[in-house]
Amino acid sequence: MTNEPGTYVGDGEPTVDASLRDRPAELLQELIRFDTTNPPGAERACIEWAAELLADAGIDSELYAKKPERPSLVARLPGGDAPALMLYGHVDVVPTSDQAWTHPPFSGVEDDGYVWGRGALDMKSGVAMFVAAFLRAAQEEIDLAGDLVLCLLPDEEAGGDDGAAFLVEEHPELFEDVDYALGEFGGYPMELAGARLYPVQVNEKQVCWIRVSATGNAGHASRPSRGDAVGRIGEALVTLDRERLPYHLTPPVEEMLDRMAEQVGEETAAVLRGLKDPATVDESLAALGDEAGTFEALLHNTANATILSGGDKINVVPARAEFTVDSRLLPGQTDEDVAAELRELLGDGVDVEVERFESGPEETELGLFPLLDDVLRDADEEAVPVPYVLPAATDGRIFARAGVQSYGFTPMNLPSEFDFQSLVHAADERIPVDAVEFGTDAVYDVVRRYDRAVK
Ligand SMILES: [Zn+2]
């Protein structure tokens, strides 16, 4: 294992052209062409390519790796005495198996005004924006109020153990002076009953992995078998599919709903306020149309069955069957809370065990939000930025342990017909070329305007 950082410096023979900073969509195409499907990730070639790009601009970067094939990159531009600002993103992507793509997912094709490929949204486009903005800041020699840190990571999609968690645990000194960071998700429109909101993630749900199992009589499959392991697991699956876990209104979500309600018309505001009352929540969710699923996830712990197993021989009734549950908890909820909810819902026929729980950020610090708000409104006059709790998890939860408040800020001026949610992690993931440029300009604007006054 190479725990010691390696330094990348320019060798006078650039293999990658730093002028890509001015063509961030092309930069994105290059990033997509590295197949960083996680597992296994194998992000080294992609990370080294980024190090070469920085080296061509005369910027040294340090690589830190828990596993040699999966380094993280950290680079820093010196600034004044204000707290450092960090830009971070992950270069790994989720698998593409069993998906039908119009263009091969790692070809990085530009077609019809879009860059296509796995990672076009999550989140090689964000990485392209951050790298391009960082290079621009270096090239323009802007007067940075504090250091500007760039951090590119492996392994976000599988939990971050080899990426952000390794860095925060083994090299916490890297983040000592960092108060705020830009990462995923946010800065692009959410159409909500006619309002063009730009959610900016400031908190997120927590990941809890659970195993639900049943045991019963094993035996020869030629004899009738009822109520055994497989049947009870089947019942639990059906229940999980039909029912919802209990309603909770948590403080960060309440603040988000209040801020959203202040920014939208009276009719939408009434719907948002309706979400704050268990008596009216269902009616309000129904009124939200396409966004209902997002808000449902922000008002409940969720639990989806993912991997099913049981039996290994076709003529033997198995003594044990099980499934895993990917559960996402609201801020402030614990693994014990959700396990109790699942036991209550699924009954005595199955066992519920927590396999892994990572608690997420507790507090939200909104000191950088006004600047992000200004930048987005300058970039899109219809933008109504709002702080947002993400119904999923990102590396933000890990950096929170190092005292870093993350903001989901990879801005994209997506047209209203563009369905972001249905393309992330799915076939034909793509991003308008224009949106990559919009985001790069907005991130650069934050870097330029970030000053001592923000906190
Ligand atoms: Zn991501």
Coordinates of C-alpha atoms and ligand atoms in Angstrom, one line a residue:
M1 CA 0.0 0.0 0.0
T2 CA 1.3 3.4 -0.9
N3 CA 0.3 5.6 2.0
E4 CA 2.9 8.2 1.2
P5 CA 1.8 10.9 -1.1
G6 CA 3.4 11.3 -4.4
T7 CA 4.0 14.7 -6.0
Y8 CA 3.3 15.4 -9.6
V9 CA 5.3 18.2 -11.1
G10 CA 5.6 19.3 -14.7
D11 CA 8.4 17.6 -16.6
G12 CA 8.5 20.2 -19.4
E13 CA 6.8 17.7 -21.8
P14 CA 3.1 18.3 -21.4
T15 CA 1.0 15.4 -22.5
V16 CA -2.2 17.1 -21.7
D17 CA -3.1 20.6 -22.7
A18 CA -4.1 23.0 -19.8
S19 CA -6.0 25.2 -22.3
L20 CA -8.8 22.7 -21.8
R21 CA -9.8 25.0 -19.0
D22 CA -11.4 27.2 -21.7
R23 CA -13.2 24.2 -23.2
P24 CA -14.8 22.4 -20.2
A25 CA -17.1 20.3 -22.3
E26 CA -14.1 18.8 -24.0
L27 CA -12.5 18.3 -20.7
L28 CA -15.6 16.4 -19.6
Q29 CA -15.4 14.2 -22.8
E30 CA -11.8 13.3 -21.9
L31 CA -12.8 12.4 -18.3
I32 CA -15.7 10.2 -19.5
R33 CA -13.3 8.2 -21.7
F34 CA -11.7 6.8 -18.6
D35 CA -13.7 3.8 -17.6
T36 CA -13.9 4.3 -13.8
T37 CA -16.8 2.0 -13.2
N38 CA -16.9 1.3 -9.4
P39 CA -16.4 -1.5 -8.6
P40 CA -13.5 -1.7 -9.1
G41 CA -13.1 2.0 -9.8
A42 CA -9.5 1.8 -11.0
E43 CA -9.3 5.6 -11.0
R44 CA -5.5 6.0 -11.3
A45 CA -5.3 6.6 -15.0
C46 CA -8.0 9.3 -14.7
I47 CA -6.5 10.9 -11.7
E48 CA -3.0 10.9 -13.2
W49 CA -4.4 12.5 -16.4
A50 CA -5.8 15.3 -14.2
A51 CA -2.4 15.7 -12.5
E52 CA -0.8 16.0 -15.9
L53 CA -3.3 18.7 -16.8
L54 CA -2.5 20.7 -13.7
A55 CA 1.3 20.1 -14.3
D56 CA 1.0 21.6 -17.8
A57 CA -0.3 24.8 -16.0
G58 CA 2.7 24.6 -13.6
I59 CA 0.6 23.4 -10.7
D60 CA 1.9 20.6 -8.5
S61 CA -0.5 18.0 -7.1
E62 CA -0.1 15.4 -4.4
L63 CA -1.6 11.9 -4.8
Y64 CA -2.7 10.0 -1.7
A65 CA -3.7 6.4 -2.0
K66 CA -5.0 3.7 0.3
K67 CA -4.8 1.3 -2.6
P68 CA -2.3 2.1 -5.4
E69 CA -4.8 1.9 -8.2
R70 CA -7.1 4.3 -6.5
P71 CA -5.4 7.6 -5.6
S72 CA -6.9 10.9 -4.6
L73 CA -5.5 14.2 -5.9
V74 CA -5.0 17.3 -3.9
A75 CA -3.7 20.6 -5.3
R76 CA -3.6 24.0 -3.7
L77 CA -3.4 27.6 -5.0
P78 CA -2.1 29.9 -2.3
G79 CA -4.3 32.8 -1.2
G80 CA -4.7 35.3 1.6
D81 CA -5.5 34.5 5.3
A82 CA -9.2 33.8 4.9
P83 CA -10.2 30.1 5.5
A84 CA -9.5 27.9 2.4
L85 CA -12.2 27.1 -0.1
M86 CA -12.2 23.6 -1.5
L87 CA -13.6 22.3 -4.8
Y88 CA -14.0 18.5 -4.6
G89 CA -15.5 15.8 -6.8
H90 CA -15.4 12.1 -7.4
V91 CA -14.2 10.5 -10.7
D92 CA -15.7 7.0 -10.1
V93 CA -19.0 6.2 -11.7
V94 CA -21.7 3.5 -11.3
P95 CA -21.9 0.5 -13.6
T96 CA -23.7 0.5 -17.0
S97 CA -24.5 -3.2 -17.1
D98 CA -28.0 -4.1 -18.4
Q99 CA -28.5 -0.6 -19.8
A100 CA -29.2 0.2 -23.5
W101 CA -27.2 3.2 -24.5
T102 CA -27.6 5.3 -27.7
H103 CA -23.8 6.0 -27.7
P104 CA -21.3 3.7 -25.9
P105 CA -21.1 4.9 -22.3
F106 CA -17.4 5.6 -22.2
S107 CA -17.0 7.1 -25.7
G108 CA -17.6 10.7 -24.5
V109 CA -19.4 11.6 -27.7
E110 CA -20.8 15.0 -28.3
D111 CA -24.0 14.8 -30.2
D112 CA -27.1 17.0 -30.6
G113 CA -25.7 19.6 -28.2
Y114 CA -25.0 17.1 -25.4
V115 CA -22.0 15.3 -24.0
W116 CA -23.1 11.7 -23.6
G117 CA -21.7 9.1 -21.3
R118 CA -21.5 7.6 -17.8
G119 CA -20.6 10.4 -15.4
A120 CA -21.9 13.2 -17.6
L121 CA -24.1 14.2 -14.7
D122 CA -22.7 12.3 -11.7
M123 CA -20.2 13.8 -11.5
K124 CA -17.5 14.1 -14.1
S125 CA -19.2 17.3 -15.3
G126 CA -18.8 18.7 -11.8
V127 CA -15.2 17.6 -11.9
A128 CA -14.7 19.2 -15.2
M129 CA -16.2 22.5 -13.9
F130 CA -13.9 22.4 -10.8
V131 CA -10.7 21.6 -12.6
A132 CA -11.4 24.2 -15.3
A133 CA -12.3 26.9 -12.7
F134 CA -9.2 26.0 -10.7
L135 CA -7.0 26.3 -13.8
R136 CA -8.6 29.6 -14.7
A137 CA -7.9 30.9 -11.2
A138 CA -4.3 30.0 -11.6
Q139 CA -4.0 31.4 -15.1
E140 CA -5.7 34.7 -14.2
E141 CA -3.6 35.0 -11.1
I142 CA -6.6 36.3 -9.2
D143 CA -6.2 37.6 -5.7
L144 CA -7.6 34.7 -3.7
A145 CA -8.9 35.6 -0.2
G146 CA -7.8 32.2 1.1
D147 CA -6.1 29.2 -0.4
L148 CA -8.1 27.4 -3.1
V149 CA -7.9 23.6 -2.7
L150 CA -8.8 21.1 -5.5
C151 CA -9.6 17.5 -4.4
L152 CA -10.4 14.7 -6.8
L153 CA -11.5 11.5 -5.3
P154 CA -12.1 7.8 -6.0
D155 CA -14.7 5.5 -4.6
E156 CA -17.6 7.9 -3.8
E157 CA -20.2 5.6 -5.3
A158 CA -19.2 2.7 -3.1
G159 CA -19.0 4.6 0.2
G160 CA -15.8 6.5 0.0
D161 CA -13.6 4.2 2.1
D162 CA -10.8 4.4 -0.4
G163 CA -11.3 8.1 -1.1
A164 CA -12.7 10.8 1.1
A165 CA -12.8 8.6 4.2
F166 CA -9.1 7.6 3.8
L167 CA -8.1 11.3 3.3
V168 CA -10.1 12.6 6.2
E169 CA -8.9 9.9 8.6
E170 CA -5.2 9.6 7.5
H171 CA -4.5 13.1 6.3
P172 CA -6.8 15.4 8.2
E173 CA -4.1 18.2 8.1
L174 CA -5.1 18.7 4.4
F175 CA -8.5 20.2 5.5
E176 CA -7.6 21.9 8.7
D177 CA -8.0 25.4 7.2
V178 CA -10.9 24.5 5.0
D179 CA -14.3 25.9 6.2
Y180 CA -16.4 25.6 3.0
A181 CA -16.4 23.4 0.0
L182 CA -18.2 23.1 -3.2
G183 CA -19.2 19.5 -4.2
E184 CA -22.3 17.7 -5.4
F185 CA -25.3 18.1 -5.7
G186 CA -27.0 21.3 -6.7
G187 CA -27.1 24.5 -8.6
Y188 CA -29.5 23.3 -11.2
P189 CA -33.2 23.9 -11.6
M190 CA -36.0 22.1 -10.0
E191 CA -39.3 23.0 -11.4
L192 CA -41.8 23.2 -8.6
A193 CA -45.3 24.1 -9.4
G194 CA -44.1 26.7 -11.9
A195 CA -41.2 28.2 -9.8
R196 CA -37.6 27.7 -11.1
L197 CA -35.8 26.8 -7.8
Y198 CA -32.1 26.1 -7.8
P199 CA -31.6 23.8 -4.8
V200 CA -28.1 23.9 -3.3
Q201 CA -27.3 20.9 -1.1
V202 CA -26.3 21.8 2.4
N203 CA -27.1 18.6 4.3
E204 CA -27.9 15.0 3.3
K205 CA -29.5 11.8 4.3
Q206 CA -27.4 9.0 6.0
V207 CA -26.7 5.6 4.6
C208 CA -27.7 2.5 6.6
W209 CA -27.3 -1.0 5.2
I210 CA -29.5 -3.6 6.6
R211 CA -29.9 -7.4 6.2
V212 CA -33.4 -8.9 6.5
S213 CA -33.3 -12.7 6.8
A214 CA -35.6 -15.7 7.5
T215 CA -34.8 -19.2 8.5
G216 CA -37.1 -22.2 8.3
N217 CA -37.3 -25.9 7.5
A218 CA -35.0 -27.1 4.8
G219 CA -35.9 -30.1 2.8
H220 CA -36.5 -31.9 -0.4
A221 CA -38.3 -29.7 -2.9
S222 CA -40.6 -32.5 -3.9
R223 CA -42.7 -32.1 -0.7
P224 CA -45.1 -29.2 -0.1
S225 CA -43.3 -26.3 1.7
R226 CA -45.3 -23.4 3.2
G227 CA -44.3 -20.6 5.5
D228 CA -40.6 -21.4 5.2
A229 CA -37.7 -19.0 4.7
V230 CA -38.4 -18.1 1.1
G231 CA -42.1 -17.5 1.6
R232 CA -41.5 -15.2 4.6
I233 CA -38.9 -13.3 2.8
G234 CA -41.4 -12.9 -0.1
E235 CA -44.0 -11.5 2.3
A236 CA -41.5 -9.1 3.7
L237 CA -40.6 -7.9 0.2
V238 CA -44.2 -7.3 -0.7
T239 CA -44.8 -5.3 2.5
L240 CA -41.7 -3.2 1.9
D241 CA -42.8 -2.5 -1.6
R242 CA -46.3 -1.4 -0.6
E243 CA -45.7 0.5 2.6
R244 CA -43.9 3.6 3.7
L245 CA -41.9 4.1 6.9
P246 CA -43.2 6.7 9.4
Y247 CA -43.3 10.4 8.8
H248 CA -40.6 12.7 10.4
L249 CA -40.1 16.4 10.1
T250 CA -36.5 17.1 10.9
P251 CA -35.0 20.6 11.5
P252 CA -32.9 20.9 8.3
V253 CA -35.8 19.8 6.1
E254 CA -38.2 22.1 7.9
E255 CA -35.8 25.0 7.3
M256 CA -35.5 24.0 3.6
L257 CA -39.3 23.9 3.3
D258 CA -39.7 27.3 5.0
R259 CA -37.1 28.9 2.7
M260 CA -38.7 27.4 -0.4
A261 CA -42.1 28.6 0.7
E262 CA -40.8 32.1 1.1
Q263 CA -39.6 32.1 -2.5
V264 CA -42.6 30.7 -4.4
G265 CA -46.1 31.8 -5.2
E266 CA -48.9 31.4 -2.6
E267 CA -50.3 28.2 -4.1
T268 CA -47.0 26.3 -4.1
A269 CA -46.1 27.8 -0.6
A270 CA -49.3 26.2 0.7
V271 CA -48.4 22.9 -0.7
L272 CA -44.9 23.1 0.9
R273 CA -46.4 24.1 4.2
G274 CA -48.8 21.1 3.9
L275 CA -45.7 18.8 3.9
K276 CA -45.0 20.0 7.5
D277 CA -48.1 18.4 8.8
P278 CA -48.6 14.6 8.9
A279 CA -52.3 15.2 8.4
T280 CA -51.9 16.9 5.1
V281 CA -48.6 15.4 3.9
D282 CA -50.1 12.9 1.5
E283 CA -52.3 15.4 -0.2
S284 CA -49.4 17.8 -0.6
L285 CA -47.1 15.1 -2.0
A286 CA -49.7 14.3 -4.6
A287 CA -49.8 18.0 -5.6
L288 CA -46.1 18.0 -6.2
G289 CA -46.2 15.8 -9.3
D290 CA -42.7 14.8 -10.5
E291 CA -41.0 16.0 -7.4
A292 CA -43.2 14.0 -5.0
G293 CA -40.6 11.2 -4.7
T294 CA -37.9 13.6 -3.6
F295 CA -40.0 15.2 -0.9
E296 CA -41.4 11.9 0.2
A297 CA -37.7 10.8 0.8
L298 CA -37.1 14.0 2.8
L299 CA -39.9 13.3 5.2
H300 CA -39.4 9.5 5.8
N301 CA -36.5 7.1 6.3
T302 CA -36.5 5.0 3.1
A303 CA -35.8 1.3 2.7
N304 CA -35.4 -0.5 -0.6
A305 CA -34.6 -4.1 -1.1
T306 CA -31.5 -4.6 -3.3
I307 CA -29.8 -8.0 -3.3
L308 CA -31.9 -11.1 -2.9
S309 CA -30.5 -14.5 -2.0
G310 CA -31.5 -17.9 -0.8
G311 CA -30.9 -21.4 -1.9
D312 CA -28.2 -22.8 -4.2
K313 CA -29.8 -26.0 -5.5
I314 CA -33.0 -26.2 -7.5
N315 CA -34.4 -29.3 -5.7
V316 CA -33.6 -28.2 -2.1
V317 CA -35.9 -25.8 -0.1
P318 CA -33.4 -23.5 1.6
A319 CA -33.2 -23.2 5.3
R320 CA -32.3 -19.5 4.9
A321 CA -33.3 -16.7 2.6
E322 CA -32.5 -13.0 2.9
F323 CA -32.3 -9.7 1.2
T324 CA -30.3 -6.5 1.8
V325 CA -31.9 -3.2 2.3
D326 CA -30.4 0.1 1.3
S327 CA -31.9 2.4 3.8
R328 CA -31.5 6.2 3.9
L329 CA -32.1 8.0 7.1
L330 CA -33.1 11.6 7.7
P331 CA -30.6 13.9 9.5
G332 CA -30.7 13.1 13.2
Q333 CA -32.2 9.6 12.8
T334 CA -30.1 6.6 13.9
D335 CA -29.6 3.0 12.7
E336 CA -31.6 1.8 15.8
D337 CA -34.5 4.1 14.9
V338 CA -34.8 2.6 11.4
A339 CA -34.3 -1.0 12.5
A340 CA -37.1 -0.5 14.9
E341 CA -39.3 0.9 12.2
L342 CA -38.5 -2.0 9.9
R343 CA -39.2 -4.6 12.7
E344 CA -42.5 -3.0 13.3
L345 CA -43.4 -3.0 9.6
L346 CA -42.2 -6.4 8.7
G347 CA -43.3 -8.3 11.8
D348 CA -41.8 -11.3 13.6
G349 CA -41.3 -13.6 10.6
V350 CA -38.0 -12.1 9.7
D351 CA -34.8 -10.8 11.4
V352 CA -33.6 -7.3 10.9
E353 CA -29.9 -6.6 11.4
V354 CA -27.9 -3.4 10.8
E355 CA -24.8 -4.1 8.7
R356 CA -23.3 -0.6 8.4
F357 CA -24.3 2.8 9.5
E358 CA -22.6 6.1 8.9
S359 CA -23.9 9.1 10.6
G360 CA -24.1 12.2 8.5
P361 CA -23.7 15.9 9.2
E362 CA -25.6 17.2 12.2
E363 CA -25.4 20.9 11.7
T364 CA -25.8 23.1 8.7
E365 CA -23.7 26.3 8.4
L366 CA -25.1 28.6 5.8
G367 CA -22.3 31.2 5.7
L368 CA -21.4 30.7 2.1
F369 CA -25.0 30.5 0.9
P370 CA -25.5 34.2 0.2
L371 CA -22.6 34.3 -2.2
L372 CA -23.8 31.2 -4.1
D373 CA -27.3 32.8 -4.2
D374 CA -25.8 35.9 -5.8
V375 CA -23.8 34.0 -8.3
L376 CA -26.7 31.9 -9.4
R377 CA -29.0 34.9 -9.7
D378 CA -26.4 36.7 -11.8
A379 CA -26.0 33.7 -14.0
D380 CA -29.8 33.0 -14.5
E381 CA -32.1 35.9 -13.7
E382 CA -35.0 33.5 -13.1
A383 CA -33.0 31.4 -10.6
V384 CA -34.4 31.1 -7.1
P385 CA -31.6 29.4 -5.0
V386 CA -32.7 27.5 -1.9
P387 CA -30.8 25.4 0.6
Y388 CA -31.5 21.8 0.1
V389 CA -31.3 18.5 2.0
L390 CA -30.2 15.7 -0.5
P391 CA -32.2 12.5 -0.2
A392 CA -29.0 10.6 -0.9
A393 CA -25.5 10.6 0.4
T394 CA -22.3 12.2 -0.9
D395 CA -18.7 12.6 0.2
G396 CA -20.1 15.7 2.0
R397 CA -20.9 13.6 5.0
I398 CA -17.3 12.5 5.3
F399 CA -15.8 16.0 4.9
A400 CA -18.3 17.1 7.6
R401 CA -16.2 15.1 10.0
A402 CA -13.2 17.3 9.2
G403 CA -15.2 20.4 9.9
V404 CA -16.0 21.2 6.3
Q405 CA -19.4 22.5 5.4
S406 CA -20.2 21.3 1.8
Y407 CA -22.5 23.0 -0.6
G408 CA -23.8 21.1 -3.6
F409 CA -22.8 23.5 -6.4
T410 CA -22.2 22.2 -9.9
P411 CA -24.5 24.7 -11.6
M412 CA -26.3 23.7 -14.8
N413 CA -28.9 25.8 -16.7
L414 CA -30.9 22.8 -17.7
P415 CA -34.0 23.3 -19.8
S416 CA -37.2 22.5 -18.0
E417 CA -37.9 19.4 -20.2
F418 CA -34.5 17.9 -19.2
D419 CA -35.2 15.2 -16.6
F420 CA -32.1 15.1 -14.5
Q421 CA -33.4 12.5 -12.0
S422 CA -34.2 9.9 -14.6
L423 CA -30.8 10.2 -16.3
V424 CA -28.5 9.9 -13.2
H425 CA -27.1 6.4 -12.9
A426 CA -29.2 5.4 -16.0
A427 CA -28.8 4.8 -19.7
D428 CA -28.1 7.8 -21.9
E429 CA -26.8 10.0 -19.1
R430 CA -25.9 13.2 -20.8
I431 CA -25.5 16.9 -20.2
P432 CA -26.0 19.9 -22.5
V433 CA -22.6 21.3 -23.6
D434 CA -24.0 24.7 -22.6
A435 CA -24.6 23.6 -19.0
V436 CA -21.0 22.5 -18.6
E437 CA -19.9 26.0 -19.6
F438 CA -22.5 27.7 -17.5
G439 CA -21.4 25.7 -14.4
T440 CA -17.7 26.4 -15.0
D441 CA -18.3 30.1 -15.2
A442 CA -20.5 30.1 -12.1
V443 CA -17.9 28.1 -10.0
Y444 CA -15.2 30.4 -11.2
D445 CA -17.3 33.4 -10.2
V446 CA -17.6 31.9 -6.7
V447 CA -13.8 31.5 -6.5
R448 CA -13.3 35.0 -7.6
R449 CA -15.8 36.6 -5.3
Y450 CA -15.1 34.5 -2.2
D451 CA -13.7 36.8 0.3
R452 CA -13.0 37.3 4.0
A453 CA -16.5 38.6 4.5
V454 CA -18.3 35.4 3.9
K455 CA -18.2 34.1 7.5
Ligands
ZN1 ZN -21.9 11.6 -7.4

